[in-house]
Coordinates of C-alpha atoms in Angstrom, one line a residue:
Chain M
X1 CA 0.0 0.0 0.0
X2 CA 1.4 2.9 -1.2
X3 CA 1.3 6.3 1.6
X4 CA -1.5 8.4 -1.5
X5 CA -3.7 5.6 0.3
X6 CA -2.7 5.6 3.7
X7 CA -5.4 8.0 4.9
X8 CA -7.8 7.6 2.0
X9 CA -10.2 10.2 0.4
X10 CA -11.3 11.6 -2.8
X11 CA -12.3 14.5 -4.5
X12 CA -13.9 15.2 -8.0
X13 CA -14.5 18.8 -9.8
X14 CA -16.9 19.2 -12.8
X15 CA -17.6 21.7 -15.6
X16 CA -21.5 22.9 -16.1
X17 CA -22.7 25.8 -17.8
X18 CA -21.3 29.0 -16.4
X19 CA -21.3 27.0 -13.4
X20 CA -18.4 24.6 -11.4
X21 CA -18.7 21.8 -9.0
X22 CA -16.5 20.3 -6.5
X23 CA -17.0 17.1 -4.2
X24 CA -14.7 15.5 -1.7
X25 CA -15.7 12.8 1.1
X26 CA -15.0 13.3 4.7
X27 CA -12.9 9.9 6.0
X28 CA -10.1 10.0 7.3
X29 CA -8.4 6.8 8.1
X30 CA -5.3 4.7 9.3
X31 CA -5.1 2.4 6.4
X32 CA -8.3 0.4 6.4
X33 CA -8.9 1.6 10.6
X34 CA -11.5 4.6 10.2
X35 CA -10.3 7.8 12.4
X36 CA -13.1 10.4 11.7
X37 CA -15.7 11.2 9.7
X38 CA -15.4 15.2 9.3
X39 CA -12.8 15.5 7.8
X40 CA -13.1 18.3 5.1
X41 CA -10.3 17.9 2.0
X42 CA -12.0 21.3 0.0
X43 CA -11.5 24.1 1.3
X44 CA -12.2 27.8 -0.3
X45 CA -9.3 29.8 -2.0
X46 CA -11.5 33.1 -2.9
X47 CA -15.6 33.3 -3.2
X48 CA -15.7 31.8 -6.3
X49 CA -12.5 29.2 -6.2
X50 CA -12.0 26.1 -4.2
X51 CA -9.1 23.6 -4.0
X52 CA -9.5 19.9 -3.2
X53 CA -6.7 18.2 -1.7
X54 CA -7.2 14.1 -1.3
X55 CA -3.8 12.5 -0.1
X56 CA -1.9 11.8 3.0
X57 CA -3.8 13.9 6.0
X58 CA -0.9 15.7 7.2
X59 CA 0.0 17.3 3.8
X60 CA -3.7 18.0 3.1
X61 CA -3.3 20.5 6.3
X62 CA 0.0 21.5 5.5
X63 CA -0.8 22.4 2.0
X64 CA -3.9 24.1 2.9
X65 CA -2.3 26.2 5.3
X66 CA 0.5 27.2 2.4
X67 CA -2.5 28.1 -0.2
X68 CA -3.5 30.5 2.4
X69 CA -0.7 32.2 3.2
X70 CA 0.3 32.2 -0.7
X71 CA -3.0 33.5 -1.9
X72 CA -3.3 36.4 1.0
X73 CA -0.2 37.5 -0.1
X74 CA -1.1 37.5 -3.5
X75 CA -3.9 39.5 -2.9
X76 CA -1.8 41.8 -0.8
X77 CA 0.7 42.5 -3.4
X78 CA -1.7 42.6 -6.5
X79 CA -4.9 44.0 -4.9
X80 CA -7.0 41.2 -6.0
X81 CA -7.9 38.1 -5.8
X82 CA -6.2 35.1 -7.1
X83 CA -7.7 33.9 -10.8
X84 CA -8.6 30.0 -11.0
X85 CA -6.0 29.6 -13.5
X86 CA -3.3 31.6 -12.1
X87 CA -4.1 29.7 -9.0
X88 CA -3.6 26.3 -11.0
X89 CA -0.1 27.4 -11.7
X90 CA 0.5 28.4 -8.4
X91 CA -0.3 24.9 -7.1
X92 CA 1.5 23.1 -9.5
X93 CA 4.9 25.5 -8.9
X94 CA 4.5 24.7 -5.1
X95 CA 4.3 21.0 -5.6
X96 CA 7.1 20.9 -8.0
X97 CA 9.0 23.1 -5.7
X98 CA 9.2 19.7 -3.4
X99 CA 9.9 17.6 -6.7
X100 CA 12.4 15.1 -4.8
X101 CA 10.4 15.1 -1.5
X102 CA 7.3 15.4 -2.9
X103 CA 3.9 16.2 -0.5
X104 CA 1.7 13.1 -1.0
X105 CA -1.8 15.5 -2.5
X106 CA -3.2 14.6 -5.9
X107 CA -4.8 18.4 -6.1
X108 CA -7.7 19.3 -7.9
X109 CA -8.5 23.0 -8.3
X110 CA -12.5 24.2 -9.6
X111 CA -13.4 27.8 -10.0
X112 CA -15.0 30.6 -12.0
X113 CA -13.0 33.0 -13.9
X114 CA -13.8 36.5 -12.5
X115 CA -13.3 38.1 -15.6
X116 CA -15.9 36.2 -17.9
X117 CA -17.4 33.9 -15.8
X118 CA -16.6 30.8 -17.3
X119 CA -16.2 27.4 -15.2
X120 CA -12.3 26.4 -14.8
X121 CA -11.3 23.1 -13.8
X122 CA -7.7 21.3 -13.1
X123 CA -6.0 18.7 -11.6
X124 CA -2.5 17.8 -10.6
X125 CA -0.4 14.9 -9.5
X126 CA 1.6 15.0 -6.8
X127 CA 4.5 16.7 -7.9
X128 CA 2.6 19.5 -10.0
X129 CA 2.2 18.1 -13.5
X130 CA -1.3 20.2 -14.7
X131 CA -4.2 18.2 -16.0
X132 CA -6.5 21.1 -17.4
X133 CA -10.3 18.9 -18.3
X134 CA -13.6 20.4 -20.7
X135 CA -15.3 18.2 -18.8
X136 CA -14.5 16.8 -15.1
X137 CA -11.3 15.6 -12.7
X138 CA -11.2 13.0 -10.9
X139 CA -8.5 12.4 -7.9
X140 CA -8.0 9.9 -4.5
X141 CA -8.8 6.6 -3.4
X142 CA -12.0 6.8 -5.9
X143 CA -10.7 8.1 -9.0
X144 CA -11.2 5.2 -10.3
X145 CA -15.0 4.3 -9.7
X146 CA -15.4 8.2 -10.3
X147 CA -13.7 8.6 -14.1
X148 CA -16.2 5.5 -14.6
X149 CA -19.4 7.1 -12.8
X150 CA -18.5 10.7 -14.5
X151 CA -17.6 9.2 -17.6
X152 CA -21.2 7.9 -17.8
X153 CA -23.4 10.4 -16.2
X154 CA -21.5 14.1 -16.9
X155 CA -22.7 15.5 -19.9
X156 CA -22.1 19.0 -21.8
X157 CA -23.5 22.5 -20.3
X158 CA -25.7 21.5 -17.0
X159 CA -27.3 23.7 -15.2
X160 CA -26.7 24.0 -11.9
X161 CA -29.2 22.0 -9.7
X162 CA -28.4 19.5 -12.6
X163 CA -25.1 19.5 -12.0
X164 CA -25.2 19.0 -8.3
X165 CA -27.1 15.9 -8.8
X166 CA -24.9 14.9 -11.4
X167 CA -21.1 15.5 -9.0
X168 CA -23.6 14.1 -5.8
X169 CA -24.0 11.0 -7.8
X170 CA -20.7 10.3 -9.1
X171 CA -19.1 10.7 -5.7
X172 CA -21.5 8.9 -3.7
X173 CA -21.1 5.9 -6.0
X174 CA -17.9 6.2 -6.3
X175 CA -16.8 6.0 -3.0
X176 CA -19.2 3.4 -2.0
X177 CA -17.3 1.0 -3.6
X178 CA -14.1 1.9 -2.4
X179 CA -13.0 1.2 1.6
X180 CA -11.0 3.9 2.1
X181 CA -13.0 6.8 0.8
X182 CA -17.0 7.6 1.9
X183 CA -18.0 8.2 5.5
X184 CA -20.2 11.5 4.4
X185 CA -19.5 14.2 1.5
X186 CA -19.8 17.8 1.3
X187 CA -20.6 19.0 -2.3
X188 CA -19.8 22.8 -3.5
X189 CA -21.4 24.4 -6.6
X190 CA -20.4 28.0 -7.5
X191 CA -22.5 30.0 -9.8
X192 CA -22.1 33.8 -10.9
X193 CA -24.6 34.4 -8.5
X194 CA -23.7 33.0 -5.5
X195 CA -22.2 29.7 -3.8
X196 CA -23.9 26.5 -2.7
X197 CA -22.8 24.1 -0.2
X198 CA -24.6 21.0 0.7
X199 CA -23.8 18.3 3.4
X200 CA -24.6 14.4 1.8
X201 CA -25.0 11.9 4.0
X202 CA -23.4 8.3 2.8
X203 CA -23.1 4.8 3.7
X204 CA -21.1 4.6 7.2
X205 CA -19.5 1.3 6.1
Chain N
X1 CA 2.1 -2.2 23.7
X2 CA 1.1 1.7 24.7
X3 CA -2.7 2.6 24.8
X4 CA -3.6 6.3 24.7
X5 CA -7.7 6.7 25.4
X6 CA -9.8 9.6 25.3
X7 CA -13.4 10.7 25.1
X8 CA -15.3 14.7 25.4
X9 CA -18.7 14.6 27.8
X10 CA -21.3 16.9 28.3
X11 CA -18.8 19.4 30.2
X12 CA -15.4 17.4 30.4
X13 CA -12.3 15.6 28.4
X14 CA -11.3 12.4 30.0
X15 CA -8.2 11.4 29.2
X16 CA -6.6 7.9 30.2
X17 CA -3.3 6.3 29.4
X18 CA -1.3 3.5 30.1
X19 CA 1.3 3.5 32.9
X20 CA 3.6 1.0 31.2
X21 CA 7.6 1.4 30.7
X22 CA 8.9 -0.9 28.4
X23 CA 12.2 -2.0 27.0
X24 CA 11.5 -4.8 24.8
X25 CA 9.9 -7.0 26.2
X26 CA 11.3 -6.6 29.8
X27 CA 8.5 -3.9 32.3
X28 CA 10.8 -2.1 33.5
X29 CA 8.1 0.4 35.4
X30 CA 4.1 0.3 35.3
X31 CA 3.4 3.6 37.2
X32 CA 5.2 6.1 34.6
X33 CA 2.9 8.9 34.1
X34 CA 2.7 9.4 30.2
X35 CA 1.0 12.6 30.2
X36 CA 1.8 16.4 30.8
X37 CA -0.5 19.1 31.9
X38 CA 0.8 21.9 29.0
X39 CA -1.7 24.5 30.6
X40 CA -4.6 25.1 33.1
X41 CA -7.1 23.7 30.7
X42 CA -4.8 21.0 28.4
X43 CA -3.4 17.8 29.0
X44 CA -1.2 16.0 26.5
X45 CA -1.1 12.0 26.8
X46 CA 1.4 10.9 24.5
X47 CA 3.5 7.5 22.6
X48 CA 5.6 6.4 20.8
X49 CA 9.6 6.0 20.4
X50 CA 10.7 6.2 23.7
X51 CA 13.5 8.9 23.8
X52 CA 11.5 11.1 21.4
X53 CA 8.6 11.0 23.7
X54 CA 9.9 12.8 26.6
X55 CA 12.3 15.0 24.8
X56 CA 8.8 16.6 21.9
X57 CA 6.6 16.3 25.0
X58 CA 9.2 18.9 27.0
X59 CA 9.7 20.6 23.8
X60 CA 6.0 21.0 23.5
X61 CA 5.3 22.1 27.0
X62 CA 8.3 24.7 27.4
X63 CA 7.0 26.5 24.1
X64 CA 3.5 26.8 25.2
X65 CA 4.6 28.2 28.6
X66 CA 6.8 30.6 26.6
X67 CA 3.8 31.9 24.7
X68 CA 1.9 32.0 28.2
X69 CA 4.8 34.0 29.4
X70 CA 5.2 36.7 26.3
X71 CA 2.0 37.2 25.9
X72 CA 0.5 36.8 29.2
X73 CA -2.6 34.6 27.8
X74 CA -2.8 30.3 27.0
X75 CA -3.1 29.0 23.6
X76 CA -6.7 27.8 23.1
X77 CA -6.5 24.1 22.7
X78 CA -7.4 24.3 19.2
X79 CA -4.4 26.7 18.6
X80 CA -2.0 24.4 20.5
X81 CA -2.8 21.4 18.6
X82 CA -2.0 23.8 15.5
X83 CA 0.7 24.6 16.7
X84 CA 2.1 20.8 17.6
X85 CA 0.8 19.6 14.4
X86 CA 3.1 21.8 12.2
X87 CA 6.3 20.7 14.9
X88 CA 5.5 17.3 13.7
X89 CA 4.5 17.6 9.9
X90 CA 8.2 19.7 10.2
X91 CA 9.5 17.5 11.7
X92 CA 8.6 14.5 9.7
X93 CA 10.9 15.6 6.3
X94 CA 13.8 16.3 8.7
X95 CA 16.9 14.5 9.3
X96 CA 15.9 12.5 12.3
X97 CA 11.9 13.1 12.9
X98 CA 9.9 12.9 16.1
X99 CA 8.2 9.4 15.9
X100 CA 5.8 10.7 18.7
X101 CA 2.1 10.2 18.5
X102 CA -0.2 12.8 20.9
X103 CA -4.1 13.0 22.4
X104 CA -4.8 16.4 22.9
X105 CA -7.7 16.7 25.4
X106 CA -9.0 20.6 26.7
X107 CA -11.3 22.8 27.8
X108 CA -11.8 25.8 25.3
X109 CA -12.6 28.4 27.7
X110 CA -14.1 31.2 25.5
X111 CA -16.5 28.6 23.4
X112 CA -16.8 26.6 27.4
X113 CA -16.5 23.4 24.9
X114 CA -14.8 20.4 25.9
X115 CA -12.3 19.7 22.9
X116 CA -10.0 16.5 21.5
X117 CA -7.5 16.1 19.0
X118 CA -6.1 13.1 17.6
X119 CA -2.6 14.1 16.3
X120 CA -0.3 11.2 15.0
X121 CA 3.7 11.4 14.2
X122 CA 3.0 12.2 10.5
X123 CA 1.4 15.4 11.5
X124 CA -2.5 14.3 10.7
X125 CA -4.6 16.6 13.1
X126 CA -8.0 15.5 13.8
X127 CA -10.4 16.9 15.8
X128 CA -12.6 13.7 17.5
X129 CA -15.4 13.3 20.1
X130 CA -13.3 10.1 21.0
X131 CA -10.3 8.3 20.1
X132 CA -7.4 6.2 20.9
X133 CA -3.6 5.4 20.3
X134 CA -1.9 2.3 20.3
X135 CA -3.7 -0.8 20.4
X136 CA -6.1 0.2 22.2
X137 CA -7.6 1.5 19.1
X138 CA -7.6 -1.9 17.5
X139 CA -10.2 -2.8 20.7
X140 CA -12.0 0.5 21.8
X141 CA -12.9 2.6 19.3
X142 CA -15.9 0.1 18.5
X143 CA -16.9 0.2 22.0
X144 CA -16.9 4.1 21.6
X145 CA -18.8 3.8 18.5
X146 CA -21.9 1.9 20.3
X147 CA -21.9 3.9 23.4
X148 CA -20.4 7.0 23.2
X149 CA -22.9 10.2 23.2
X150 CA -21.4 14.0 22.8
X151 CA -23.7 15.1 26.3
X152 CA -22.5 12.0 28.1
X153 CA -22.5 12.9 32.2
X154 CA -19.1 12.4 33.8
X155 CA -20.6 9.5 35.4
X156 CA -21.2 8.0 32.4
X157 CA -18.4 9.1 31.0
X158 CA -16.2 6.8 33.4
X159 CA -18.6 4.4 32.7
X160 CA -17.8 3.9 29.4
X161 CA -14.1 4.4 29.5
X162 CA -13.9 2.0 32.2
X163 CA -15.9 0.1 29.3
X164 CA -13.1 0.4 26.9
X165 CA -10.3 -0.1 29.3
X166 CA -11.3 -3.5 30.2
X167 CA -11.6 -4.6 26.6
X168 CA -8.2 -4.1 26.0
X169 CA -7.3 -5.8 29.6
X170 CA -9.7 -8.9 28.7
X171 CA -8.2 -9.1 24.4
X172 CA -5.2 -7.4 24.4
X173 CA -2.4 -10.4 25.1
X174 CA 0.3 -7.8 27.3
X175 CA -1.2 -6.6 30.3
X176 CA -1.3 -2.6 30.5
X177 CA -0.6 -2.9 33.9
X178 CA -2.8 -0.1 35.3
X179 CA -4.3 3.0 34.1
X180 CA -3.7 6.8 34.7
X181 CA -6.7 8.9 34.0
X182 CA -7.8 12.8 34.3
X183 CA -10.3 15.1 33.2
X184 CA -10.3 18.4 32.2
X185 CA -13.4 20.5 33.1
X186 CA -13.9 24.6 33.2
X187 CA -12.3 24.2 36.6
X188 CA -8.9 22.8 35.5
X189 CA -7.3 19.4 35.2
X190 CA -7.7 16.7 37.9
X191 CA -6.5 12.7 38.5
X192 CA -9.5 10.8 38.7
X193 CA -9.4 7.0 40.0
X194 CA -10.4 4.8 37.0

C-alpha cells in the first residue's frame, strides 16, 4: 500500500454551464482503521475558487495552510484576488517546488473565472504536472469508480441543480465501492450568483 | 504495547493512558505517568519512540509556557494542537523526525467546549469526540462507537471508559498494567481514579 492511500479520500470537480462543482468525502483513516468522519479535503481559496486536496492527511493541512498564506499574499501585493488559473499554476509551482520530497496530495482545483465567468477546472499529480479537463477531474482513493461514474453520467453544459445531482451522484457511488473513501461528502457548486454548499449523508461502512 | 484513550462529555475531556515502561519485552516500570499538563485547561497524553517522547513532549510544554509567558494569555487548545501539528509535519521531512504520536484533550474556555485532537507522528490533526492510540484502538474505538454520546454525564463518561479499558485488559495479550486517568473541566485538570 502505497502512503497516497494511507489515509484515504477523494475529490472530484466538474464543468457545467457557467457553473463549477466540487465534491470531496469526509474519511479520514489509518489504512483500512476509520479515524473520523469530518474531515473536510476542500476548502475555499476566494468566493468563487476552491481547491480539493485528497492525499496523505498531514500534507492535506499542510498544503492548505500554504495556499493560504500564498494566496493572501497574492492578494496583498496585487490588490485582487487570485484567478482560478493563475491559482492552478501556483499549485502546480509549489508542488514541484518539493519535486524530490514530494507532498503526498493529488490536487484538484475548480473555479470561475472573474473576468468572464466561465467554469475552470484542473487537476495535478503530486509533484505538480497540470491536467487542465472540458469536462471533469477526478482524484484519491476513488478516482477510479469516479472517471467510470462521470464518464457515464457528466454530460455538456448543465445547469446548476443539474449538476449537483450529477457530482452528488458520481461521488456517492464512487466512494461506495471503495473502503478507504465515503464516510459522508460535502458538495460545492459555484454560480455567478452566489455559492452552494450542501452536506450528503453516505453509507457509514 | 502503549494505549492512549480519550473521550469529550457533556462538560469534560477524560483522558486515560497507560502506565507501562517498556524495553522490549522486559517492564521495567508500570506507574510512569505518560501525560503532561501543557496548561490550566490542556493535557497532552502521548506514545511512541521512547527517547523522542519525553524529549517533543518537554519541547512542546516549554514553548506553550513561553507563549503563556510573552503574551500573558494560554493557547486555546485548538491553537495548541495547530501549533504541535506543524512541529510534527516539520518534523517528519527532517533529518531524524519525532516518531511521537499525541491525544490532545481541553477545555476551550471562550467557546466553554470540551475539545479532543487526535494528532499522529505524520502530523495528521484530527479533531474527534473520542479516540485512541496504540492498540487500544484496534479494541476501543468500537466500544466508543456503540456507546459514546457527545452530552454523556461524567458518570457516564467513566462508565464507558472503564468500558473500553477493560476490553483491552480482557483481548489485548500484554497486560497494560494499570491506568492513569484525568479530566479536564472549566475548573482545571484533575487525577481521577479509573
Amino acid at each position: 500500500m502505497s502512503i497516497m492511500e494511507y489515509n484515504g479520500g477523494s475529490v472530484v470537480a466538474m464543468r457545467g454551464k457557467k457553473c463549477v462543482a466540487i465534491a470531496g468525502d469526509l474519511r479520514l483513516g489509518n489504512r483500512n482503521m476509520s479515524l473520523a468522519a469530518n474531515f473536510e479535503k476542500v476548502f475555499p481559496i476566494t468566493q468563487k475558487l476552491f481547491v480539493g486536496l485528497p492525499g496523505l492527511a498531514s500534507d492535506v493541512l499542510t498544503l492548505r495552510d500554504t495556499f493560504r498564506f500564498r494566496t493572501n499574499m497574492y492578494k496583498l501585493k496585487e490588490g485582487r484576488e487570485i484567478e482560478p488559473n493563475t491559482f492552478a499554476h501556483l499549485v502546480s509551482s509549489t508542488l514541484y517546488e518539493r519535486r524530490w520530497s514530494p507532498y503526498f496530495v493529488e490536487p484538484v482545483v475548480a473555479g470561475l473565472d472573474p473576468n468572464n465567468g466561465e467554469p475552470f477546472i484542473a487537476a495535478t499529480d503530486l509533484i505538480g504536472c497540470l491536467n487542465f479537463a472540458k469536462d471533469f477531474v477526478v482524484s484519491g482513493t476513488a478516482s477510479d469508480k469516479m472517471f467510470g461514474m462521470a464518464e457515464s453520467l457528466w454530460e455538456p453544459d448543465l445547469e446548476a441543480e443539474d449538476l449537483f445531482e450529477t457530482i452528488s451522484q458520481t461521488l456517492l457511488n464512487g466512494v461506495d465501492r471503495d473502503a478507504l473513501s465515503g464516510w459522508g461528502a460535502v458538495v460545492h457548486v459555484i454560480t455567478p450568483e452566489k455559492m452552494i454548499t450542501r452536506s450528503l449523508k453516505s453509507r457509514m461502512d | 504495547m502503549e494505549s492512549q484513550l480519550a473521550l469529550t462529555g457533556k462538560d469534560y475531556t477524560l483522558i486515560v493512558s497507560d502506565t507501562n515502561a517498556a524495553m522490549s519485552i522486559i517492564r521495567m516500570k508500570d506507574d510512569e505517568d505518560k501525560m503532561k499538563q501543557l496548561g490550566e485547561h490542556l493535557v497532552m497524553a502521548y506514545n511512541g519512540e521512547a527517547g523522542d517522547t519525553i524529549q517533543f513532549a518537554e519541547y512542546v510544554e516549554r514553548n506553550l509556557r513561553l507563549h503563556s509567558l510573552r503574551h500573558d494569555i494560554e493557547l486555546q487548545p485548538k491553537a495548541s494542537a495547530s501549533w504541535i501539528r506543524r512541529q510534527l509535519a516539520d518534523s517528519l521531512r527532517s533529518r531524524k523526525p519525532y516518531a511521537v504520536n499525541l491525544l490532545l484533550g481541553g477545555w476551550d474556555v471562550p467557546k466553554g467546549t470540551p475539545e479532543l485532537y487526535w494528532i499522529d507522528y505524520l502530523g495528521t490533526l484530527a479533531h474527534v469526540p473520542y479516540a485512541c492510540h496504540g492498540y487500544a484502538a484496534f479494541f476501543a474505538t468500537s466500544t466508543f462507537d456503540r456507546y459514546h454520546r457527545p452530552d454523556m454525564s461524567l458518570e457516564e463518561g467513566l462508565e464507558l471508559m472503564k468500558r473500553a479499558t477493560n476490553e483491552v485488559e480482557k483481548r489485548l495479550i500484554v497486560n497494560p498494567g494499570g491506568w492513569k486517568a484525568r479530566i479536564i473541566t472549566q475548573d482545571g485538570v484533575r487525577e481521577v481514579i479509573l
